[in-house]
CSV table of C-alpha atoms and ligand atoms in Angstrom, one decimal:
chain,number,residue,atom,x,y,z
A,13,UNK,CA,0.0,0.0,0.0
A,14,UNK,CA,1.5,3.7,-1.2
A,15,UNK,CA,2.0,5.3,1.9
A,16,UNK,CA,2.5,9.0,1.6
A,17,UNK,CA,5.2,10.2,4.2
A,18,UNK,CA,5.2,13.5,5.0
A,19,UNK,CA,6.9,16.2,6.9
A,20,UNK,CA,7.5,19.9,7.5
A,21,UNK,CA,9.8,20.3,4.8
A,22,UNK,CA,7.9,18.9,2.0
A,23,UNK,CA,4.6,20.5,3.3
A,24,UNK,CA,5.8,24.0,4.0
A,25,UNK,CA,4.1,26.2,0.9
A,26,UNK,CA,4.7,30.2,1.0
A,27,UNK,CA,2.0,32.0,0.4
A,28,UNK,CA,2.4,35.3,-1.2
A,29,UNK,CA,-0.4,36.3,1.2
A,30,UNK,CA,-3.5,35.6,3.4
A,31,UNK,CA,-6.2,36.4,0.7
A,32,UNK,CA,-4.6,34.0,-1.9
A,33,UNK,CA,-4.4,31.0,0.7
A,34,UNK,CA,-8.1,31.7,1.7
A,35,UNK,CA,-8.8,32.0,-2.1
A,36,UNK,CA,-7.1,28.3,-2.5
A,37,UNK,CA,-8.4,26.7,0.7
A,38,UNK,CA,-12.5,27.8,-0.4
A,39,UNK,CA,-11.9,26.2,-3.8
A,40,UNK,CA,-10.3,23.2,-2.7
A,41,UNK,CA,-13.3,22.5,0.2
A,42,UNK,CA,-15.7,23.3,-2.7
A,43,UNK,CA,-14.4,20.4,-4.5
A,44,UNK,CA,-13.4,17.8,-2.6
A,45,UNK,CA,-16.2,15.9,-0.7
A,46,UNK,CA,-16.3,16.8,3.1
A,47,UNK,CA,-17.7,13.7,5.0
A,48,UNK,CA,-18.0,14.0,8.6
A,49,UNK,CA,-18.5,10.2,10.3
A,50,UNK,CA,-19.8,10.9,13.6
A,51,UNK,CA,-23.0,13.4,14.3
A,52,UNK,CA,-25.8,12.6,17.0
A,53,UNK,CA,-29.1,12.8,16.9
A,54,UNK,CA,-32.3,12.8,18.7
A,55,UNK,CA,-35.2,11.3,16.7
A,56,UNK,CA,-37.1,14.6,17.7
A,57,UNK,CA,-34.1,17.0,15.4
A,58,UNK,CA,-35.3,14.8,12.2
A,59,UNK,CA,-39.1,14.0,12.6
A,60,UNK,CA,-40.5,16.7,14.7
A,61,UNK,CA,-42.5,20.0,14.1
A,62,UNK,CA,-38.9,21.9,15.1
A,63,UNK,CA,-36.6,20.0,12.5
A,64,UNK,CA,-32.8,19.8,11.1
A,65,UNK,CA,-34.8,21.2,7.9
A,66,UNK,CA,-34.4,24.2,10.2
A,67,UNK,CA,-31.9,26.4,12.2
A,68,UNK,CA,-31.9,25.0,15.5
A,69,UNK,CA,-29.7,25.3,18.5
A,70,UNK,CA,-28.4,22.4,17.4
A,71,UNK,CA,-24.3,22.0,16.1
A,72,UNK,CA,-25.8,20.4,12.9
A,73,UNK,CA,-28.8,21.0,11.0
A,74,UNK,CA,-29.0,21.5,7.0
A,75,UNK,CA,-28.8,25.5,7.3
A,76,UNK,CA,-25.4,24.6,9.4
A,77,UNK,CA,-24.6,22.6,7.2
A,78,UNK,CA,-24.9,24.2,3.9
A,79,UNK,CA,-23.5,26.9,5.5
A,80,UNK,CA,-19.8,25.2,5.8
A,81,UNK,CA,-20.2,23.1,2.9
A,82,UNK,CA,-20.2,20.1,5.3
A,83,UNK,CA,-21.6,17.6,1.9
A,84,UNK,CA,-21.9,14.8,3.9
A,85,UNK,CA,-22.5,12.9,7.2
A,86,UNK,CA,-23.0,9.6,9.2
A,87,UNK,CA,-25.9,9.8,11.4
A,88,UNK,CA,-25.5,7.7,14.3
A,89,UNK,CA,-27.7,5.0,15.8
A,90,UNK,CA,-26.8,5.8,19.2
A,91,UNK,CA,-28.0,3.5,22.3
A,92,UNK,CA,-26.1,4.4,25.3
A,93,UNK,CA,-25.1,1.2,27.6
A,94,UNK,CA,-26.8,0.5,30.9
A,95,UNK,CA,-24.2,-0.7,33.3
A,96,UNK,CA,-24.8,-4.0,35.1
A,97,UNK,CA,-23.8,-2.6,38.3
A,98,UNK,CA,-26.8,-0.1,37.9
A,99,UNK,CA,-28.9,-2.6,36.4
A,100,UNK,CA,-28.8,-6.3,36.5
A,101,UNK,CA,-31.4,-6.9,33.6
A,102,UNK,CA,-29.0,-4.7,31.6
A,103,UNK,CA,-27.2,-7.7,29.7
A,104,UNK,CA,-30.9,-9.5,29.7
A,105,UNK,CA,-33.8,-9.8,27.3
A,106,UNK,CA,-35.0,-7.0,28.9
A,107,UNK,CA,-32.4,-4.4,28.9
A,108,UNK,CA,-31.6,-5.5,25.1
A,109,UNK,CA,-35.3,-4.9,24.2
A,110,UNK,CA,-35.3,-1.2,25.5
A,111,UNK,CA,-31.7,-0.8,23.8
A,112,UNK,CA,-33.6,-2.3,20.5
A,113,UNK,CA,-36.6,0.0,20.3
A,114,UNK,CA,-34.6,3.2,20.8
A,115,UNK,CA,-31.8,2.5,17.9
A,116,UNK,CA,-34.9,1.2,15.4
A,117,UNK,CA,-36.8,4.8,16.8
A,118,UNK,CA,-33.3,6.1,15.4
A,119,UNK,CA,-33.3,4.3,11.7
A,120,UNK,CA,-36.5,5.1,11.4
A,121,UNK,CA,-35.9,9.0,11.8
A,122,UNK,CA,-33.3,8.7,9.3
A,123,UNK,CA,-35.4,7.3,6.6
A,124,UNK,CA,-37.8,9.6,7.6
A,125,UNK,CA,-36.0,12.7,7.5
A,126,UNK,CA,-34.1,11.6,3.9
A,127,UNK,CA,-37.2,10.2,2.5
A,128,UNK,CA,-40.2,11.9,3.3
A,129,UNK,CA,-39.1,15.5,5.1
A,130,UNK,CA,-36.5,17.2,3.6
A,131,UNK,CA,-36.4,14.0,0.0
A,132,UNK,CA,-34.6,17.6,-2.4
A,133,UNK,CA,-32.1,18.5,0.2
A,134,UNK,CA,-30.5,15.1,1.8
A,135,UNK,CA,-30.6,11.6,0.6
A,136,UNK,CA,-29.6,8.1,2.3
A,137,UNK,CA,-26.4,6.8,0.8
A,138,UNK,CA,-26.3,3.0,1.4
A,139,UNK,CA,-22.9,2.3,-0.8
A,140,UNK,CA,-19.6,4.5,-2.8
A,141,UNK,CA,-21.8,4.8,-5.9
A,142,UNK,CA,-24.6,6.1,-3.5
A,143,UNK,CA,-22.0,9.0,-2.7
A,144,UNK,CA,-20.8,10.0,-5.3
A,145,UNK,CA,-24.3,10.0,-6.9
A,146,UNK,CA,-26.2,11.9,-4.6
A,147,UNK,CA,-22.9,14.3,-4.7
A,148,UNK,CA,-23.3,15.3,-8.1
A,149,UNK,CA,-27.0,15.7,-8.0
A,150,UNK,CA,-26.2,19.0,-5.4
A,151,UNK,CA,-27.7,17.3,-2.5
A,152,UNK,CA,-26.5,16.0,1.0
A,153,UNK,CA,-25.1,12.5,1.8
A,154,UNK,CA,-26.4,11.1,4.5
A,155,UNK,CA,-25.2,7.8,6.0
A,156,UNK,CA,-26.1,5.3,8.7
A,157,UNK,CA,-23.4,4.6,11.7
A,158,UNK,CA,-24.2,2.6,15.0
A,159,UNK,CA,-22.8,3.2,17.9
A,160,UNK,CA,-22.5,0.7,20.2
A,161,UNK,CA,-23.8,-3.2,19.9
A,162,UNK,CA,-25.9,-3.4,22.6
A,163,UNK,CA,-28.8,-2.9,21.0
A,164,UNK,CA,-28.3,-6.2,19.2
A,165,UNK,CA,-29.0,-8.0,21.7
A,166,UNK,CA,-27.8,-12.0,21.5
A,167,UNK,CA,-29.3,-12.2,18.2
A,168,UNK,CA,-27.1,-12.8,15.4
A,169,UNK,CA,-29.5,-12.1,12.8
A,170,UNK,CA,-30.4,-8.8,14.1
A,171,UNK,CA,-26.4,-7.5,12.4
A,172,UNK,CA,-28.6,-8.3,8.8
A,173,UNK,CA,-31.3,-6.5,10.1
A,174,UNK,CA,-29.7,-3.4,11.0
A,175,UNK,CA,-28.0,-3.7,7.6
A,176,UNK,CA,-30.8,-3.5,6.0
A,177,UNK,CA,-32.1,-0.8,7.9
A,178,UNK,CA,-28.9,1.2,6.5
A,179,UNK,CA,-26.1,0.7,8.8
A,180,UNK,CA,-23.1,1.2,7.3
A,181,UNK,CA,-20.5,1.2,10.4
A,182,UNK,CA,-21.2,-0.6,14.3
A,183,UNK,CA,-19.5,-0.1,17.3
A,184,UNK,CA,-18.7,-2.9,19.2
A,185,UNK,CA,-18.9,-1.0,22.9
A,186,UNK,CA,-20.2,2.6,24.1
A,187,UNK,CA,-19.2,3.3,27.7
A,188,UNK,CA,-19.8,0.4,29.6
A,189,UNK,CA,-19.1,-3.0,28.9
A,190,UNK,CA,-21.9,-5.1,27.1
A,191,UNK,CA,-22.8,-8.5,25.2
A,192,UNK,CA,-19.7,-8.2,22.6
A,193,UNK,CA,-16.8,-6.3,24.0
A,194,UNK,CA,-15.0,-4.5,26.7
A,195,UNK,CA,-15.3,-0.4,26.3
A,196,UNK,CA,-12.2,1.5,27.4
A,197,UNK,CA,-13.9,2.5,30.5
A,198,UNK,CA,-12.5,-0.8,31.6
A,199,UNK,CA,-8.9,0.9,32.5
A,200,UNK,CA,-11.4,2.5,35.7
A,201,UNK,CA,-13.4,0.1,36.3
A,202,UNK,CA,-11.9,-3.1,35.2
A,203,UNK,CA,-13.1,-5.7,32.4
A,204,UNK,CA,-15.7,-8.4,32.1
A,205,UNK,CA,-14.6,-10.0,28.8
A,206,UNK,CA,-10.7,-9.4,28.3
A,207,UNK,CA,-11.2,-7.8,24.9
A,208,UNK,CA,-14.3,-9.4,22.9
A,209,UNK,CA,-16.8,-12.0,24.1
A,210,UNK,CA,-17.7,-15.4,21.9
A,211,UNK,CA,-20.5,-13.4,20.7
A,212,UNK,CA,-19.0,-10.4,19.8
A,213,UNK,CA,-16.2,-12.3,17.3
A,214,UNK,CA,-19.2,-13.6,15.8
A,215,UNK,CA,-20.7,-10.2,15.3
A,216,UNK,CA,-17.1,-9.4,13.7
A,217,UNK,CA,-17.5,-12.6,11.4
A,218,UNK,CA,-21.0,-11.7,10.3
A,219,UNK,CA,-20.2,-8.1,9.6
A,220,UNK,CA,-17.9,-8.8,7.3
A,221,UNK,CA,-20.0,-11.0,5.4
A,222,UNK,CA,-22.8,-8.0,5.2
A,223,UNK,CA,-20.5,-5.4,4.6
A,224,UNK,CA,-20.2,-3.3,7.7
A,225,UNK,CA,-17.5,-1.1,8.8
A,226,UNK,CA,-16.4,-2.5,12.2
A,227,UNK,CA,-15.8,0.7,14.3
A,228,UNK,CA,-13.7,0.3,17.2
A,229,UNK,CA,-14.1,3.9,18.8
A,230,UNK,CA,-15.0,3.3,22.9
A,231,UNK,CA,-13.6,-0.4,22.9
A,232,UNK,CA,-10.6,-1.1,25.2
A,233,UNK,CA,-7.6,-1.3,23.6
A,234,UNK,CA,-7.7,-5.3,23.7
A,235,UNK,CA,-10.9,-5.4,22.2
A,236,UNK,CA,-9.2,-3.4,19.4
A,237,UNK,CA,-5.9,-5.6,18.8
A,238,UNK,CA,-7.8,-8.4,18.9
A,239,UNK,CA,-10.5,-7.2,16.4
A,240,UNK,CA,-7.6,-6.2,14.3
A,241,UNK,CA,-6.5,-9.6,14.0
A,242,UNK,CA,-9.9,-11.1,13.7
A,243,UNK,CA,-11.4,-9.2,10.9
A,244,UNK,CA,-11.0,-9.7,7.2
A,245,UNK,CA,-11.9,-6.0,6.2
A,246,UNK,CA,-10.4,-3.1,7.5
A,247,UNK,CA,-11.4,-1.4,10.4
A,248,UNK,CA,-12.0,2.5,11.1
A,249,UNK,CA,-12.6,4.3,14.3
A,250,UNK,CA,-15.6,6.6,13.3
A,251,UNK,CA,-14.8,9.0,16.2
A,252,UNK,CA,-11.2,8.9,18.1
A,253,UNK,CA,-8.3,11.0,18.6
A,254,UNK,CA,-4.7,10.5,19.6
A,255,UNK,CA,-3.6,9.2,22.9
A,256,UNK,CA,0.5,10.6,22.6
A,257,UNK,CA,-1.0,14.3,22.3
A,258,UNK,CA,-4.2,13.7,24.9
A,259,UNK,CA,-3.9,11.0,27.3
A,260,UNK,CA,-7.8,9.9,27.8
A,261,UNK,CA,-8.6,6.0,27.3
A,262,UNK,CA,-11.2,6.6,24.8
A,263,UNK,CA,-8.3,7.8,22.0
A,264,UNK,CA,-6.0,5.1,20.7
A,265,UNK,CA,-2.0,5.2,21.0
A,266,UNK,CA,0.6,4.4,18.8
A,267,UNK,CA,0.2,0.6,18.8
A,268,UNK,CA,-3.5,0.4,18.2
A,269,UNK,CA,-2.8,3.1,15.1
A,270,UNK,CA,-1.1,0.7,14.0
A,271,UNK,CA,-3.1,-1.9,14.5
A,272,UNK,CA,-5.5,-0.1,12.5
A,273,UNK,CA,-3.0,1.0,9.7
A,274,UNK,CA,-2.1,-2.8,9.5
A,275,UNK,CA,-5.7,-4.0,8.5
A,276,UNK,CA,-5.6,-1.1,6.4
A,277,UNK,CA,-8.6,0.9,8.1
A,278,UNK,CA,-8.9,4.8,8.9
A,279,UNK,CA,-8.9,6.8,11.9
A,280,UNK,CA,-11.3,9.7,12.0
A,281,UNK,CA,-10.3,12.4,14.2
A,282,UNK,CA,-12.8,13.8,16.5
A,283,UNK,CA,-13.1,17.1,17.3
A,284,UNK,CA,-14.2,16.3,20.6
A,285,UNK,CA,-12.4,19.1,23.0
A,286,UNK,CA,-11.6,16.7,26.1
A,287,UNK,CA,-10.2,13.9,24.1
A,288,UNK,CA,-8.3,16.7,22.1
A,289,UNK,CA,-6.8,18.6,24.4
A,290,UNK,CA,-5.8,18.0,28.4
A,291,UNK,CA,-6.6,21.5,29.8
A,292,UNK,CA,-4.9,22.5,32.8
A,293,UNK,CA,-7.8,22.9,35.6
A,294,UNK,CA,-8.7,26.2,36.5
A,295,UNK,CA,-7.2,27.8,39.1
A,296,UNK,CA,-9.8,28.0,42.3
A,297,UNK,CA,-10.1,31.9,41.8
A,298,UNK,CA,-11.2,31.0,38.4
A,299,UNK,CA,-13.3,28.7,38.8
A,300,UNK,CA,-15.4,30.6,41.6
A,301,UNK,CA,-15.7,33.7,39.3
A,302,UNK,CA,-16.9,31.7,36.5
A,303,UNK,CA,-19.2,29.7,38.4
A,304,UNK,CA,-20.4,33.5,40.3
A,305,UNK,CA,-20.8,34.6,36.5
A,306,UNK,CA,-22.8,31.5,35.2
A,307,UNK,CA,-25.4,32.4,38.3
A,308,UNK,CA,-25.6,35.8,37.5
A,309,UNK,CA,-27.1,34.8,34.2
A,310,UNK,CA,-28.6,31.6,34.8
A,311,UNK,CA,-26.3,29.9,32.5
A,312,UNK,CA,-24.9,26.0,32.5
A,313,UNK,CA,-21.6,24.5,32.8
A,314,UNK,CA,-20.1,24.7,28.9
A,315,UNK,CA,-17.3,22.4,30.2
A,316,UNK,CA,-19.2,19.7,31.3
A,317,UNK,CA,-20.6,17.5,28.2
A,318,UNK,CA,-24.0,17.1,29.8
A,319,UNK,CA,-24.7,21.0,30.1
A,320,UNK,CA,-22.9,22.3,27.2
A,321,UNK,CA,-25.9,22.3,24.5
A,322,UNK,CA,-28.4,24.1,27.3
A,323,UNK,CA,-25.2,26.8,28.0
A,324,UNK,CA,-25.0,27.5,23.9
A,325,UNK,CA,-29.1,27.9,24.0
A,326,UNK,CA,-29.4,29.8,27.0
A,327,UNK,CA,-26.6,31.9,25.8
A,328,UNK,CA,-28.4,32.6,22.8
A,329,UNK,CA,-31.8,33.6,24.3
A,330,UNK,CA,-30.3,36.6,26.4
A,331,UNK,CA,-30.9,39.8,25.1
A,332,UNK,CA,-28.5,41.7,23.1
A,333,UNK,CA,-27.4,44.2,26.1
A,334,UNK,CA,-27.5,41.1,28.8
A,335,UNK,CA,-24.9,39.4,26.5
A,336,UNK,CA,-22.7,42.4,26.0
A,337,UNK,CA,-22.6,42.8,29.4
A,338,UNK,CA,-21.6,38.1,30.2
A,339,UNK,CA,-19.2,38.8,27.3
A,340,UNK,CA,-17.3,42.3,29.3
A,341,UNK,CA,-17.5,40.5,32.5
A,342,UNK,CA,-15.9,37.5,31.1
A,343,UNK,CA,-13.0,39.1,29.4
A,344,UNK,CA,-12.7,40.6,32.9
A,345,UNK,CA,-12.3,36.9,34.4
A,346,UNK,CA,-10.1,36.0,31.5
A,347,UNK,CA,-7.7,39.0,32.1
A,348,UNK,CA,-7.5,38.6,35.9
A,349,UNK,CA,-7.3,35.1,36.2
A,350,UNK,CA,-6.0,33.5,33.1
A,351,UNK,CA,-7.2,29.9,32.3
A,352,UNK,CA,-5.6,27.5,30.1
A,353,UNK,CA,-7.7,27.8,26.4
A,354,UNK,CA,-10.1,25.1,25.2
A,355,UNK,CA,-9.5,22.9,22.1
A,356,UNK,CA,-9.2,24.8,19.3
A,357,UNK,CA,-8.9,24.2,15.0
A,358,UNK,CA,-5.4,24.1,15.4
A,359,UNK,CA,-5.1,21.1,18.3
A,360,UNK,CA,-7.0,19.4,16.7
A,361,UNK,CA,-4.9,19.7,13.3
A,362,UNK,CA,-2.0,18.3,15.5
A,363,UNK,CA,-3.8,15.2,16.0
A,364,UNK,CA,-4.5,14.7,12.8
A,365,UNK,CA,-0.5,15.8,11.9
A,366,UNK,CA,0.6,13.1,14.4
A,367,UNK,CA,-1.4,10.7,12.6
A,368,UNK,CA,-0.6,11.0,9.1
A,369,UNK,CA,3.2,11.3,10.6
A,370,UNK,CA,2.5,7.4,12.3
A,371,UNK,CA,0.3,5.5,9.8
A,372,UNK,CA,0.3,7.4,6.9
A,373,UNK,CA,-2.4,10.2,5.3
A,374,UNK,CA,-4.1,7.2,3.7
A,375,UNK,CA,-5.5,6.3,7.0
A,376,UNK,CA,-6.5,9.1,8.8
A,377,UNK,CA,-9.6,11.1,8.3
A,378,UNK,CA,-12.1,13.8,10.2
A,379,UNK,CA,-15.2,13.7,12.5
A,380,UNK,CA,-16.5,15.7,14.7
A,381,UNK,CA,-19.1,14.0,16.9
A,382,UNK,CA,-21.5,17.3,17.1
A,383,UNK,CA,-24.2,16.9,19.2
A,384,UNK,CA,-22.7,14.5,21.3
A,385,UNK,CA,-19.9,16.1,23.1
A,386,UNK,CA,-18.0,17.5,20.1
A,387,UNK,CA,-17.1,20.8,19.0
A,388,UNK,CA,-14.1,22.7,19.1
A,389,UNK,CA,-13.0,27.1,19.1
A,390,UNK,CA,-13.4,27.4,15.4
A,391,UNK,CA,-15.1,23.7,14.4
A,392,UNK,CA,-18.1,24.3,17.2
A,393,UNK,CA,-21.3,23.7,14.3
A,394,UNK,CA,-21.6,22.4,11.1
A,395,UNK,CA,-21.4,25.8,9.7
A,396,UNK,CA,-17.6,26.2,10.5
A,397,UNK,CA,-16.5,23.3,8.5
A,398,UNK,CA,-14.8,25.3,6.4
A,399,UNK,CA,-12.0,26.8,9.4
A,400,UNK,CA,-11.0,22.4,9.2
A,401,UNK,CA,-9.5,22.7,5.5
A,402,UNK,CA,-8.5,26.3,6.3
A,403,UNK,CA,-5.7,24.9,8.7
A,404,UNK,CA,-4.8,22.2,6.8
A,405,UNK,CA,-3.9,24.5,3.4
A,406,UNK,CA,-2.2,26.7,5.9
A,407,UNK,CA,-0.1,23.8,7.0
A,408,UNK,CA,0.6,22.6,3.2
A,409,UNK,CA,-1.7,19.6,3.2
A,410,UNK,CA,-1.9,19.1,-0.6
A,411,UNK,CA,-5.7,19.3,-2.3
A,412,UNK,CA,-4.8,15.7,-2.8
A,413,UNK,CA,-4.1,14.5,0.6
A,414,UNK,CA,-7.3,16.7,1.5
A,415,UNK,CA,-9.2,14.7,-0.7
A,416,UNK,CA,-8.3,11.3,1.3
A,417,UNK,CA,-8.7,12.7,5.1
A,418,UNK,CA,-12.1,14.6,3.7
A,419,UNK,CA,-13.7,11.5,2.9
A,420,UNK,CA,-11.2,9.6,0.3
A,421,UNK,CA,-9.8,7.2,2.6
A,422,UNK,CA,-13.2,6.3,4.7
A,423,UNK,CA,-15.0,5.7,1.3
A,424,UNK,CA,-12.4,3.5,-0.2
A,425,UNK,CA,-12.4,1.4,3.3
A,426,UNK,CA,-16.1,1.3,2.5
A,427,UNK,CA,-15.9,0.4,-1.1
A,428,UNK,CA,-12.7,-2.3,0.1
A,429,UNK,CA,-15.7,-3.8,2.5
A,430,UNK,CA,-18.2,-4.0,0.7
A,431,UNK,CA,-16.0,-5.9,-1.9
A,432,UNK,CA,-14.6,-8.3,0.7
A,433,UNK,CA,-18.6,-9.0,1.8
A,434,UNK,CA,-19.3,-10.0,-1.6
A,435,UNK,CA,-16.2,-12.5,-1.9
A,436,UNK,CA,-17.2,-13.7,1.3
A,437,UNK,CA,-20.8,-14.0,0.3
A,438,UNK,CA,-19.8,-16.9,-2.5
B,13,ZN,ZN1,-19.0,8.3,21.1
C-alpha cells in the first residue's frame, strides 16, 4: 500500500499572502467531498414540528450545514449502555429490548428525514456509488453509523437486520461493557470479557460477510488488537483521537494506530475538546468567578458535556445588552485570572499531523461528533467546517491528501468492505 510520508519540509508552501491562501483553501473545500463520520441525533431534530430542515440550537442542522459546505454525514444510531452494576437486567432480554426499540426509533428518523421530510435536500447513501451519486446531484449525503452493539442484543440475525435498515458502520462497545466487548472504561473500572466475548467475534464474522464497517471507537484497547486480528476487512474508528498528544482511554495510542493502519482501516479524528486537548484545571479563583458569572445569568456549565448544548441555548436567548454585558464580564475573568484555552482548529490539526506522521495520510480522516460532546474554538457547528481545510492549506496539506482525510480514505475502506462482503458472500 503507497504510503504518503510526509513532513514539515515537504509541506511547508509560502503563500504570497492571506487572501490568496483563503482564495485556495475555499476552492479546494468546494471540490473535494467533506464527509464528517460521527454526528448525533435525537429522533425529535429529524421528525418533529422543530426540525434539522431548520436552524436549531443544534451544532448540525441543514442551514449549518450548507452553510460550511459540510456535503456529507454519518448519522448515528446511538444506544447508550446501561451498566450492570446499575442494572442487572442490563445484559438481559429486557435491557436489550429497551436498547432495540430506541436504535430502530433512530433508523427510522433517518429514513424519515431523507425520504419523506427534507427528499430535495438530503438523501440516504447506502454504498460508494450512492455517494458520489447523490454528490453530483447538489444534494446532501447522508449515511447510517451505529454506535455501540448493545442494542443487538444475543441475536445474530439482528447485524442483517440493522444492515438492511442502513447501517453502514457498528460499534462494538459505548461506555460500559456489554454483550460483545469491553469499552475502554474498563482501565477505571476493570473488564468483564478481556477484549471481545464469543458473541461479539461472531458479530465481527458476520459483519464482514454483510458489509459493515467494524468501528472500534469506545472499545478497550484489547478489544481493538484483537479485532484487528480477527477481521478480514479493514477497520475505522468513526470518532477517536490521539492518545500521545491527549492521554484519555477513549483515544488510541501508537500501537493500536497501527493496528489499525495494519488492516488497512482509517482513523477519524474527533473534534471532541476533552479527548483533544488535556486543559490544565482552573485555578480555584477562576473557577469561583466563573461559576459567580454562570449564576448571575442563569447559564450551565459549557465544560461539562451534559450541560454544554443548554449553555449555547441559553446563551443565545439573552438579550442583546445582557450578552454584551456576560461577554465584558468574562474578558474581565479571563484578564485577571488566566485559564488554560479550550481545544481549538489548530489542536485538533495536530492530531490529525501526528497521525498522518505514524500510519500514513491514507489512513487518517475527520469527524466531529456534534451533538454529542464534540465541537471545538473554530469547528463548534456544522457551519464552520470550512475553518477544518482552512488549517490544513495553511499547513501545506496538498488538495490531494485533503481529498483522502475529507472523505477519500473512509470511502475507499467502504468500497474495500463492501467488496470483501461480496467475496465472502460466494
Ligand atoms: Zn461516542
Amino acid at each position: 500500500m503507497a504510503v504518503a510520508k510526509t513532513d514539515s519540509s515537504t509541506r511547508v508552501r509560502i503563500f504570497s499572502s492571506e487572501d490568496a491562501l483563503l482564495k485556495q483553501a475555499r476552492a479546494i473545500h468546494e471540490r473535494v467531498i467533506t464527509l464528517d463520520t460521527h454526528i448525533d441525533f435525537a429522533p425529535g431534530d429529524l421528525v418533529g414540528e422543530q426540525n434539522y430542515t431548520q436552524r436549531l440550537d443544534t451544532q448540525f442542522n441543514l442551514p449549518n450545514m450548507i452553510d460550511g459546505g459540510l456535503d456529507g454525514l454519518f448519522f448515528v444510531v446511538y444506544v447508550g449502555q446501561t451498566r450492570e452494576t446499575q442494572n442487572p437486567e442490563a445484559l438481559k432480554t429486557q435491557g436489550y429490548e429497551r436498547a432495540y426499540r430506541a436504535a430502530v426509533e433512530k433508523f427510522d428518523a433517518v429514513h424519515r428525514f431523507t425520504r419523506d421530510i427534507a427528499p430535495d435536500k438530503i438523501e440516504l447513501a447506502l454504498n460508494v456509488a450512492d455517494v458520489h451519486r447523490i454528490n453530483l446531484q447538489g444534494k446532501k449525503i447522508a449515511l447510517i453509523g451505529v454506535e455501540n452493539g448493545y442494542p443487538l442484543g444475543e441475536d445474530i440475525a439482528r447485524v442483517k437486520e440493522f444492515y438492511d435498515r442502513g447501517a453502514r458502520y457498528l460499534s462494538l462497545a459505548h461506555n460500559g461493557h456489554n454483550q460483545l466487548a469491553d469499552s475502554h472504561t474498563g482501565e477505571r473500572d476493570g473488564w468483564k470479557w478481556n477484549g471481545l466475548s464469543p458473541l461479539g467475534k461472531q458479530v465481527i464474522g458476520e459483519m464482514n460477510r454483510l458489509g459493515i464497517m467494524v468501528d472500534v471507537s469506545h472499545a478497550s484497547k484489547e478489544s481493538v488488537m484483537q479485532t484487528a486480528r480477527l477481521s478480514k476487512a479493514p477497520l475505522i474508528a468513526s470518532h477517536s483521537a490521539v492518545r500521545a498528544l491527549c492521554d484519555v482511554s477513549r483515544n488510541l495510542d501508537d500501537e493500536q494506530l497501527l493496528a489499525l493502519k495494519q488492516t488497512g482501516g482509517v482513523l477519524q479524528v474527533v473534534a471532541y475538546g476533552g479527548f483533544v486537548k488535556t486543559r490544565k484545571p482552573d485555578s480555584p479563583d477562576r473557577a469561583a468567578a466563573l461559576a459567580a458569572l454562570r449564576r448571575t445569568f442563569d447559564l450551565a456549565n459549557p465544560n461539562d458535556p451534559r450541560e454544554r448544548g443548554r449553555f449555547h441555548a441559553a446563551l443565545k436567548q439573552l438579550s442583546d445588552n445582557q450578552r454584551a454585558e456576560y461577554e465584558t464580564k468574562l474578558a474581565e475573568i479571563d484578564t485577571e485570572h488566566p485559564g488554560d484555552p479550550p481545544a481549538a482548529v489548530k489542536d485538533f490539526i495536530d492530531h490529525i499531523d501526528y497521525a498522518v506522521n505514524l500510519i500514513g495520510v491514507d489512513h487518517v480522516g475527520i469527524s466531529s461528533d456534534f451533538d454529542g460532546g464534540g465541537g471545538i474554538i473554530g469547528w463548534n457547528d456544522a457551519g464552520e467546517t470550512f475553518n477544518v481545510t482552512l488549517e490544513l492549506v495553511r499547513r501545506g496539506y496538498t488538495e490531494a491528501q485533503i481529498e483522502k482525510l475529507w472523505s477519500g480514505n473512509l470511502l475507499r475502506v467502504m468500497d474495500e468492505v463492501e467488496r470483501i462482503a461480496r467475496n465472502l458472500q460466494k
